[in-house]
XYZ file of C-alpha atoms in Angstrom:
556
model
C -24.170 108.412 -169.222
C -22.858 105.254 -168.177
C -25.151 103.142 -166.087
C -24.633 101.136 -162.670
C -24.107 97.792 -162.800
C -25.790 95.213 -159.863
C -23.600 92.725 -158.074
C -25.152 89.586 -159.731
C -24.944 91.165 -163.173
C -21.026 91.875 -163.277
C -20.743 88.064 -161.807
C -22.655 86.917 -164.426
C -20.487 88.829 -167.271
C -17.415 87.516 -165.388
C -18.245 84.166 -166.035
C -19.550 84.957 -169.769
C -16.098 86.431 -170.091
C -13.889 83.442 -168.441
C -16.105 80.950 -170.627
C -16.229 82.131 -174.236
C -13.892 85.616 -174.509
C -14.399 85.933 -177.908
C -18.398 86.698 -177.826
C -18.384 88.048 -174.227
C -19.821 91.558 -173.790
C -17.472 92.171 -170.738
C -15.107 94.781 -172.332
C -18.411 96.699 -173.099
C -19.652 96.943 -169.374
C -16.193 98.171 -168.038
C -17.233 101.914 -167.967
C -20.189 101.073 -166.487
C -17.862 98.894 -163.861
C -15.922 101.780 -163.479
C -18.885 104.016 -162.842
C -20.529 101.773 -160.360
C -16.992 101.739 -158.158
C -16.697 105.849 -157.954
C -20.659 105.948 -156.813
C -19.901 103.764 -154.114
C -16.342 104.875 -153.561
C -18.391 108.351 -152.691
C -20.904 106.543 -150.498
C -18.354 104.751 -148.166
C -16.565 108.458 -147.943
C -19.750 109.500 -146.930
C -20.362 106.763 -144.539
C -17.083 107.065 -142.770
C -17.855 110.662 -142.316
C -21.379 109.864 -140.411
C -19.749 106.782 -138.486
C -16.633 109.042 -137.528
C -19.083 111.750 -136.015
C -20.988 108.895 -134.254
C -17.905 107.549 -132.956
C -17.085 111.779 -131.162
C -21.042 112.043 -130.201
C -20.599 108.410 -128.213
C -17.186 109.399 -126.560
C -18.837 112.664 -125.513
C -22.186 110.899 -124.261
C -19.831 108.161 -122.113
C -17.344 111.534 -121.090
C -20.345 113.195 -119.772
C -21.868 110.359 -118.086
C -19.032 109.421 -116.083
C -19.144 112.922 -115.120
C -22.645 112.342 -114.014
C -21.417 109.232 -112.397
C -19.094 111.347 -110.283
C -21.757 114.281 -109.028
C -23.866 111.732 -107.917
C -21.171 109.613 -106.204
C -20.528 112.653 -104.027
C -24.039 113.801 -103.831
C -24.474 110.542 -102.071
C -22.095 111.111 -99.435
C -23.448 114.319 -98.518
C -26.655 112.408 -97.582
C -24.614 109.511 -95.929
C -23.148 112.656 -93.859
C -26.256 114.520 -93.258
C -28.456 110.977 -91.978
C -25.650 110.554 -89.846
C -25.379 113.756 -88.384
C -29.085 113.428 -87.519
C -28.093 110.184 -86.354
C -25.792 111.773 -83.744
C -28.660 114.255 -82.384
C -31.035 111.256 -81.788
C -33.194 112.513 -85.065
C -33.045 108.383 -86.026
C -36.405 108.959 -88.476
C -35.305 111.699 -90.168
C -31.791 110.242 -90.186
C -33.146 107.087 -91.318
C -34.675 109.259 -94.183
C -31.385 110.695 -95.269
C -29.587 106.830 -95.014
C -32.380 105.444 -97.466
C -31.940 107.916 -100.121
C -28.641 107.587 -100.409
C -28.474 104.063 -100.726
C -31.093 104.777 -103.593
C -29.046 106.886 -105.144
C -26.065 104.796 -105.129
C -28.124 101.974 -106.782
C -29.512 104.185 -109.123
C -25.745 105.407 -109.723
C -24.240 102.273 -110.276
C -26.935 101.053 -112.630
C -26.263 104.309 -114.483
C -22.679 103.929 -114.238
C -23.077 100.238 -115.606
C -25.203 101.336 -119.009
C -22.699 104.127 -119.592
C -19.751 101.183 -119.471
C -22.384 99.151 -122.021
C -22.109 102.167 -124.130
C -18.735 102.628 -124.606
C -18.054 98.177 -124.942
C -21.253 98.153 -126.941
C -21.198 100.586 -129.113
C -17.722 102.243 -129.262
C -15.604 99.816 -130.104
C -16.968 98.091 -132.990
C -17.075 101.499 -134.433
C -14.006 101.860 -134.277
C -13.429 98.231 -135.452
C -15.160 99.443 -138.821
C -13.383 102.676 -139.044
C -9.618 100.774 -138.705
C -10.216 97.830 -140.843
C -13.309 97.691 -142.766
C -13.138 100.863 -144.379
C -9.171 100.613 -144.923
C -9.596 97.173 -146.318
C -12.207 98.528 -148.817
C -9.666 101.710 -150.248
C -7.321 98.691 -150.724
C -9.523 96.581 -152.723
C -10.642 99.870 -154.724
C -7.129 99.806 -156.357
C -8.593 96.873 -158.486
C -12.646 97.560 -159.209
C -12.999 93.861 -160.179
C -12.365 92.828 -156.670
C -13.972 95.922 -155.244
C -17.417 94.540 -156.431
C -17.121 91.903 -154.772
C -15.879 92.990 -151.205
C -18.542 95.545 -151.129
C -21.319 93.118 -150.279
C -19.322 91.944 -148.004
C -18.415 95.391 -146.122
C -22.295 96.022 -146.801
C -23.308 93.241 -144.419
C -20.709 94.746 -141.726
C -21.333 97.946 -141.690
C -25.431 97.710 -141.604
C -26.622 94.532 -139.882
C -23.521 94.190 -137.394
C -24.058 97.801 -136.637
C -27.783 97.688 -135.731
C -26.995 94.725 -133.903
C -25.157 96.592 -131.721
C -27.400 99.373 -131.041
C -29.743 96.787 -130.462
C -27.690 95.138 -128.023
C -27.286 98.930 -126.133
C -31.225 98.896 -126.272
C -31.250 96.296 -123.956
C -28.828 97.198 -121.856
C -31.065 100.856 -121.679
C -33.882 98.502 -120.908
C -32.350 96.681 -117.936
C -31.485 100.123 -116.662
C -34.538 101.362 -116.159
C -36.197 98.217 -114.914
C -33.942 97.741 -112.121
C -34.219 101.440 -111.460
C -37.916 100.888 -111.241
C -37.633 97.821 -109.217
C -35.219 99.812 -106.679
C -37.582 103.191 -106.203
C -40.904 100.786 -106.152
C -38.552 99.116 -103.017
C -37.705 102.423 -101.455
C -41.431 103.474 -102.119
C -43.313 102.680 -99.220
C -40.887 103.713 -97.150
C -40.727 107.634 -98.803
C -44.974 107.694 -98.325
C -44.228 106.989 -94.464
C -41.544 109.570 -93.981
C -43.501 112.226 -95.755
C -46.580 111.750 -93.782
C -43.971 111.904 -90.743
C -42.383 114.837 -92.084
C -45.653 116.709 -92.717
C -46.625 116.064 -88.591
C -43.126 117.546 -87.388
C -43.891 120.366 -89.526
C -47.754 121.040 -88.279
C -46.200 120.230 -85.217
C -43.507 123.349 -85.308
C -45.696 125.833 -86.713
C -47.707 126.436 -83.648
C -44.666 126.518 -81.773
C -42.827 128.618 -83.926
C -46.165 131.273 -84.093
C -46.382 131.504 -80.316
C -42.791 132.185 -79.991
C -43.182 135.158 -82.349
C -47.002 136.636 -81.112
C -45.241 136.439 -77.609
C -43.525 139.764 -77.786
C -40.015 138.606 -78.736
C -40.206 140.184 -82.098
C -40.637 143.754 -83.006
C -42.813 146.093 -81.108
C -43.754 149.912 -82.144
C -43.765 151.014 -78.879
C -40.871 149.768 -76.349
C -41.559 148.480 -72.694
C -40.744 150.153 -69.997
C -37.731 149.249 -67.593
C -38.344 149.144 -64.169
C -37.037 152.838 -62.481
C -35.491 151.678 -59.400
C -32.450 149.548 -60.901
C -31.231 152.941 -62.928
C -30.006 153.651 -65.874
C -26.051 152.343 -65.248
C -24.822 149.083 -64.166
C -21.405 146.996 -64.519
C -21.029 143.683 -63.979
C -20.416 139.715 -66.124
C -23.069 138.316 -69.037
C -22.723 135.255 -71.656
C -22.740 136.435 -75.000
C -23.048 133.393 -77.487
C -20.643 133.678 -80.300
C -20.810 134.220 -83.698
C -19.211 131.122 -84.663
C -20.740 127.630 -85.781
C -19.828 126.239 -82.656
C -22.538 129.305 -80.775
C -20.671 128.983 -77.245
C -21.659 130.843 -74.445
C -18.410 133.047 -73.229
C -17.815 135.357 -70.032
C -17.699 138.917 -71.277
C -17.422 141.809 -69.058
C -20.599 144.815 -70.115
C -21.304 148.003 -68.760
C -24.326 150.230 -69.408
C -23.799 154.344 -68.837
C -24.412 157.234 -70.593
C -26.449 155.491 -73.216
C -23.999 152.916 -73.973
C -23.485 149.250 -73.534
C -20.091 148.418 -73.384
C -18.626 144.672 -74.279
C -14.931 143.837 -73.622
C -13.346 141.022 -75.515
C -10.959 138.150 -74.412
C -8.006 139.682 -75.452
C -7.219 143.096 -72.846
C -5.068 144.354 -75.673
C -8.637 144.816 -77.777
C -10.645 147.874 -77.239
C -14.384 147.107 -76.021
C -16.969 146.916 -78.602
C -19.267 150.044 -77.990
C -23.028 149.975 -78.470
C -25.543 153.253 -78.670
C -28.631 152.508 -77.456
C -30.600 154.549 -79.110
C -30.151 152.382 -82.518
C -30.525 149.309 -80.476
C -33.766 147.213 -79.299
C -33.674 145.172 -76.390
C -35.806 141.974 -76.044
C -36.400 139.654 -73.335
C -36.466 136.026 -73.997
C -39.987 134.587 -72.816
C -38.777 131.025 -73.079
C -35.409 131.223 -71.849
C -35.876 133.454 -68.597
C -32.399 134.323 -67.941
C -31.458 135.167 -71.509
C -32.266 138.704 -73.369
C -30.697 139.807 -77.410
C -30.419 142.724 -78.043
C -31.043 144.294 -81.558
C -28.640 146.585 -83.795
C -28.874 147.926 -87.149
C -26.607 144.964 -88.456
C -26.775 142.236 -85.886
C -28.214 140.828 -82.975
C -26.375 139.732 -79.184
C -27.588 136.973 -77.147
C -26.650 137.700 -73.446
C -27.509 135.199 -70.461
C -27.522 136.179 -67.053
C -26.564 134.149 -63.932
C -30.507 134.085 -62.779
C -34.100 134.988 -64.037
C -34.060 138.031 -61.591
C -30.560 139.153 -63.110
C -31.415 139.198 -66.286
C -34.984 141.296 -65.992
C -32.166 143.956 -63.670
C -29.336 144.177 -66.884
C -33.308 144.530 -69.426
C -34.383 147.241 -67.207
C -31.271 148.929 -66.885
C -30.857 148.623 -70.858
C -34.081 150.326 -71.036
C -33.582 152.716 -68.696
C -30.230 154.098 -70.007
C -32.123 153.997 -73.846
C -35.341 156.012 -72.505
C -32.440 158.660 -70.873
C -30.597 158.449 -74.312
C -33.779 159.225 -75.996
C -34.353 162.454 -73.373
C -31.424 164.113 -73.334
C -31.041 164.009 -77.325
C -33.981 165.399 -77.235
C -34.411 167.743 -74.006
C -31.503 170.201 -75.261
C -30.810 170.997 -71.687
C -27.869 168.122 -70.876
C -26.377 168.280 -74.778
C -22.900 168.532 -74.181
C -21.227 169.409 -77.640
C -17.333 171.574 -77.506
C -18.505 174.018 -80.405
C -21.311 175.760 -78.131
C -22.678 177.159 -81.891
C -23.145 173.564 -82.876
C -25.248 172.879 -79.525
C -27.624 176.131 -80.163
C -28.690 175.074 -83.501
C -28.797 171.679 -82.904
C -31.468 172.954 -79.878
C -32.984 175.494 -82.381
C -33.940 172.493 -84.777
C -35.266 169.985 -82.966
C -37.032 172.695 -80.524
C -38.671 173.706 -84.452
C -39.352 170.380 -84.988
C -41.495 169.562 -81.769
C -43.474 173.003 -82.045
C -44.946 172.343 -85.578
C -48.305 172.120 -85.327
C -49.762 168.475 -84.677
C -46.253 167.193 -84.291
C -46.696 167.268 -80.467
C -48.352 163.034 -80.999
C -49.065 160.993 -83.311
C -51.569 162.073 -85.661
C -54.037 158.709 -85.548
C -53.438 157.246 -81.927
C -52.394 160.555 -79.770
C -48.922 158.362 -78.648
C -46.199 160.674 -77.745
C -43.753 160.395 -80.215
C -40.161 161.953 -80.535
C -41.355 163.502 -84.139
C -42.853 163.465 -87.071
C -40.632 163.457 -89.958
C -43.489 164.520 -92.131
C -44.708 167.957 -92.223
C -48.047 169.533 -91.162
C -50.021 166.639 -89.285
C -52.930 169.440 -88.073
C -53.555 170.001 -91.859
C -53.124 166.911 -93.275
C -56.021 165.836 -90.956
C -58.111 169.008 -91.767
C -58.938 166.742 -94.878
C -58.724 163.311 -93.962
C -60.565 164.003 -91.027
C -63.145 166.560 -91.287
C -66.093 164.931 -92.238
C -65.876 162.627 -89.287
C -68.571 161.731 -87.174
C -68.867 163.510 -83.647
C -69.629 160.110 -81.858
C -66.559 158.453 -83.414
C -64.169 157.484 -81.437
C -59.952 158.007 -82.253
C -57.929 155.585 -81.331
C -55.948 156.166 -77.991
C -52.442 155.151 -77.140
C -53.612 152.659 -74.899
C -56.177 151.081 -78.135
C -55.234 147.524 -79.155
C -54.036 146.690 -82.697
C -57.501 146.160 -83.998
C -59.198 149.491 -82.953
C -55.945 151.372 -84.822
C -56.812 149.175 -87.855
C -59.915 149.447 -88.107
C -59.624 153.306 -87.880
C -56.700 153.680 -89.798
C -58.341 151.460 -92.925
C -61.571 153.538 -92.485
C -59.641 156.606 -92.963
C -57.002 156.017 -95.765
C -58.566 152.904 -97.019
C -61.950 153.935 -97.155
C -61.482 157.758 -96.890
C -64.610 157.873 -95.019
C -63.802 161.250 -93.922
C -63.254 163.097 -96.158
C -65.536 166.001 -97.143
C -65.810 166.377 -100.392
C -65.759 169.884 -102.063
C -67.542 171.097 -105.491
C -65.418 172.256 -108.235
C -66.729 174.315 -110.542
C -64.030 174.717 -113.169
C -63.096 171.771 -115.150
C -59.397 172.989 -114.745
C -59.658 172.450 -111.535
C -56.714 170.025 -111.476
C -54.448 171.829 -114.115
C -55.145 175.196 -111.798
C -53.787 172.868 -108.715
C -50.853 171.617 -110.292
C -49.896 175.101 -111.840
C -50.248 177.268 -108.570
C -48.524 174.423 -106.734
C -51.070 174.310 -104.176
C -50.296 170.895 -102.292
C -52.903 170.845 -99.873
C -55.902 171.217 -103.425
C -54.312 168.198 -104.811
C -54.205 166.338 -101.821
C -57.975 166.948 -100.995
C -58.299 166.166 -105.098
C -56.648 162.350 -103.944
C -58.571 162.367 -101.115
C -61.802 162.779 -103.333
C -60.650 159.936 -105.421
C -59.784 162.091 -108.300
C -57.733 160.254 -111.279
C -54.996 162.322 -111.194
C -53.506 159.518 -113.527
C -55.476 160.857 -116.503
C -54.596 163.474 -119.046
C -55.319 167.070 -117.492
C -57.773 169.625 -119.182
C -56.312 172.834 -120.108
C -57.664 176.394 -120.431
C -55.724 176.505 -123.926
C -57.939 173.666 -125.258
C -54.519 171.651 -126.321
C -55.140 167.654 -127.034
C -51.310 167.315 -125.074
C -52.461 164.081 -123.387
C -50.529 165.752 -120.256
C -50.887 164.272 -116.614
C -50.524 166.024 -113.649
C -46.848 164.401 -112.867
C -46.152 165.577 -116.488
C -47.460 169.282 -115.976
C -45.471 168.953 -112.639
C -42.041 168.401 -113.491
C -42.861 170.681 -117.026
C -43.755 173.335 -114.053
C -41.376 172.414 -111.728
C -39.747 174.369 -108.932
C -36.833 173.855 -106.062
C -40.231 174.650 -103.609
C -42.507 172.325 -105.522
C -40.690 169.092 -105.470
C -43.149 168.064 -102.839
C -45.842 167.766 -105.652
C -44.140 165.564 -108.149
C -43.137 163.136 -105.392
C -46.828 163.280 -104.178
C -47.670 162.167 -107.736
C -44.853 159.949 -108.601
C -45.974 157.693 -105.135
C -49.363 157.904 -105.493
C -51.382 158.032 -108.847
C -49.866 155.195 -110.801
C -48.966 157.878 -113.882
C -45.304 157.141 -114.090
C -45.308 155.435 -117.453
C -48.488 157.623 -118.552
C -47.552 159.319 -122.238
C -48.436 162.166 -123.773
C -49.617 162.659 -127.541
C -45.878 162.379 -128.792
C -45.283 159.305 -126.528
C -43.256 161.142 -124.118
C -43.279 159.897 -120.082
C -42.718 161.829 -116.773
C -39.046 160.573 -117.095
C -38.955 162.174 -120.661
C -39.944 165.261 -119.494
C -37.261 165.558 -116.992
C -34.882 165.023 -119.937
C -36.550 167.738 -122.339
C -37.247 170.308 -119.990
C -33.581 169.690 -117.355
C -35.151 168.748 -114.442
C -32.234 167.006 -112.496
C -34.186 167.209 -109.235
C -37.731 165.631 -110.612
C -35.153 162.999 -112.434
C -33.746 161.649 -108.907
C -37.605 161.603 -107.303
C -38.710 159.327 -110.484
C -36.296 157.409 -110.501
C -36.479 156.841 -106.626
C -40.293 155.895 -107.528
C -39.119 153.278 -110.208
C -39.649 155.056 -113.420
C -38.843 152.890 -116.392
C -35.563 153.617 -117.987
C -35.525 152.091 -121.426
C -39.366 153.304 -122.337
C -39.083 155.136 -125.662
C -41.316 157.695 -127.415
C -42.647 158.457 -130.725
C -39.906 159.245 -132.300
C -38.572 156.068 -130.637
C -35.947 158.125 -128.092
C -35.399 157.120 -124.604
C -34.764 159.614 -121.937
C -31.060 159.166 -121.693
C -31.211 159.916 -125.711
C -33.416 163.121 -125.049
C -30.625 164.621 -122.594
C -27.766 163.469 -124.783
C -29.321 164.662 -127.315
C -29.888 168.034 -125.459
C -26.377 168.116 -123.277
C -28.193 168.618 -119.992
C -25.681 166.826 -118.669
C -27.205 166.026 -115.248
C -29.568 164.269 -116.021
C -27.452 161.810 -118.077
C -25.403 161.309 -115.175
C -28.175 159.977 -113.307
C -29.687 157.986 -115.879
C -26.565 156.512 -117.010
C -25.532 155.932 -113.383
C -29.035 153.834 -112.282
């Protein structure tokens, strides 16, 4: 294999050669000659390869840095805009704030702005100085490998020290970046120490404010005030309502207030008046702002102002007024005015139901009337949370403040302090609760503090690793839906499994339980849980066509 030959050596034969032909060895060394010129032939390919993909990583670098350049040009005039809107409203130290850091910025920007240039007059171009000339010149000199030798040290000493002295040269530049960057934010430091410490006070300052505002009734209240009688429940007349708008102007509008109703006409006559129900509405005075009141809807709130303070507490009571009548005759049956007179008699049959069941009459902790209780059985439910309670305590009334209903109402779901516990003999006792349905066991079982999260005993002796929720949707009825929902909410056993891995949510797959499918999924079941045989639900009802229960799955 012929061997490389060194610089120095194929001089030195040149020479030997030119002096005495006869006895030189030169014609010897030519394969070797010709060997050393295709090994570095390759490594100049090579090299222009790594040089050309230095050249596209540098043009992308400077590409994305003017870029950066950009963003933070305009993320400087956003500042410059905000410090002088504050500027404008008389804020001059927070404006001040926003002034200073932009001016950072744009120092910090344009020292950025300057290394990217350095990159690109640094760096880029006598790449591509070396890519046009150097490497050309050396696939012309190749055509005749005597000459070749010798221009390679030359191309050599370009293409390695003239290089690194140009990376060398961006190292500096990198280094005058980032002392003048430190120089500017050591400048602006100071300055940022004092406007945080001024920041923090404004805040501690606000907070107070902002607290009383919102323990001073203007937020939401469980039980609404009452309007004063006298001013009636209907009224006509002129209110500001502040717009919607950024501008938030106070305009004229023309309201009414009948029949349960607040009415607000617009600018335009052509425009039907906006129509509000009372009954979904809240209505809150302002305590700051004496002549203004919002009121509250499902999707917005108004903010009305009245000519005077005595004005305004007239439109609040008539607002309340005309809600408590709203509330009365939905609810009295004798003033419903419906055209289908069938319609009106059931409507009076239900809620009439409604307000009969037992304990529904008031609210089952405080005794504060209430319209009703959407939840059945109150007298019941308390036959076990309450039973075992003491003959000198005292219930809360609907005149008790918040921290007599608190204390009562941790005491007795919290705490359970009242409950009476019963023996049970059988050690079945929750699989014979769940089977026979029996709602009112299983809640005195919770009420116990029973952990109706683990596996359930059966009489057959089977190792299922079954919970109740699983023996409840197994089980499962149109008239026991109550239970699983009782134990989807409240024992923590949705993602409990049984000995072949299955959940609650498999179950409802494998046994077509639709109904229990919706309730577990309304109690955040997990979806993508799989079982032994590494199936998910969705793969159980495929799997099984109940096609229901796919839907909803799929659909979630």
């Amino acid at each position: 294999m012929p061997e490389k030959i060194s610089i120095s050596d194929f001089v030195s034969l040149a020479k030997e050669d030119l002096s005495s032909p006869g006895s030189s060895g030169f014609q010897s060394k030519m394969s070797d000659c010709r060997s050393t010129v295709a090994a570095l032939e390759e490594s100049l390919e090579q090299d222009q390869m790594s040089l050309q993909r230095m050249k596209k990583i540098v043009k992308a670098i400077h590409n994305s840095g003017l870029n950066h350049v950009e963003s933070k040009e305009q993320y400087t005039e956003v500042l410059e805009h905000l410090g002088n809107s504050h500027l404008t409203q008389d804020n001059n130290e927070i404006s001040t704030g926003f002034l200073n850091l932009a001016v950072f910025t744009r120092e910090i920007t344009a020292l950025f702005k300057n290394l990217v240039q350095n990159l690109n007059n640094i760096i880029s171009f006598p790449l591509e100085n070396v890519l046009k000339t150097e490497l050309r010149d050396s696939r012309l000199v190749s055509e005749t490998d005597t000459w070749y030798l010798l221009k390679i040290q030359e191309l050599k000493v370009r293409q390695g020290p003239d290089l690194l002295q140009s990376l060398i040269k961006y190292f500096q530049a990198q280094l005058n970046f980032f002392q003048d960057g430190l120089k500017a934010a050591e400048h602006l430091g100071p300055f940022v120490e004092k406007l945080a410490a001024s920041v923090h006070t404004v805040i501690n300052l606000s907070i107070p404010d902002f607290l009383n505002r919102k323990n001073s009734g203007h937020g939401y209240s469980i039980h609404q005030p009452q309007g004063n009688k006298k001013y009636g429940t209907e009224k006509s007349g002129f209110l500001l309502k502040k717009s919607d708008g950024i501008r938030k102007v106070w305009q004229k509008r023309k309201c009414g207030v009948k029949y349960g109703c607040l009415t607000i006409s617009h600018s335009t006559i052509n425009r039907p008046p906006a129509k509000l129900n009372l009954l979904t509405c809240q209505v809150r005075p302002n305590p700051e702002e004496k002549r203004t009141f919002d009121l509250v809807t499902h999707n917005r709130t108004y903010h009305f102002q009245a000519e005077d303070e005595q004005e305004c507490m007239i439109w609040v009571s008539v607002l309340q007024n005309s809600k408590e009548e709203a509330l009365n005759t939905a609810l009295g049956g004798d003033q419903l005015q419906f055209q289908d007179s069938g319609l009106q008699e059931l409507v009076r049959a239900v809620i009439s139901g409604l307000r009969n069941l037992p304990g529904n009459e008031a609210c089952c902790d405080c005794g504060a009337p209430v319209l009703f209780i959407i939840s059945i059985g109150n007298a019941k439910f308390n036959d076990i949370m309450e039973i075992n309670m003491p003959s000198d305590a005292v219930k809360p009334l609907p005149k008790s403040d918040m921290t007599a209903r608190k204390e009562y109402i941790v005491a007795k779901y919290a705490e359970r302090r009242y409950v009476l516990p019963k023996e049970h003999s059988e050690v079945h006792h929750v699989y014979d609760t769940v089977r026979s349905k029996d709602l009112m066991s299983l809640l005195q079982l919770y009420a116990e503090g029973e952990d109706l999260s683990k596996p359930v005993a059966t009489p057959e002796g089977q190792d299922l690793k079954e919970t109740g929720l699983h023996l409840a949707v197994r089980m499962s009825e149109k008239t026991s839906l109550a239970l699983v929902d009782f134990l989807a909410q409240n024992c923590g056993c949705l993602e409990k499994k049984t000995a072949e891995g299955n959940t609650a949510l498999h179950y409802c797959a494998l046994y077509n339980k639709p109904e229990c499918l919706k309730l577990l999924l309304k109690a955040k079941a997990v979806l993508h849980t799989v079982n032994s045989a590494g199936e998910t639900a969705l793969d159980i009802a495929k799997r099984l066509q109940h096609m229901q229960c796919v839907e909803l799955v799929s659909i979630t």
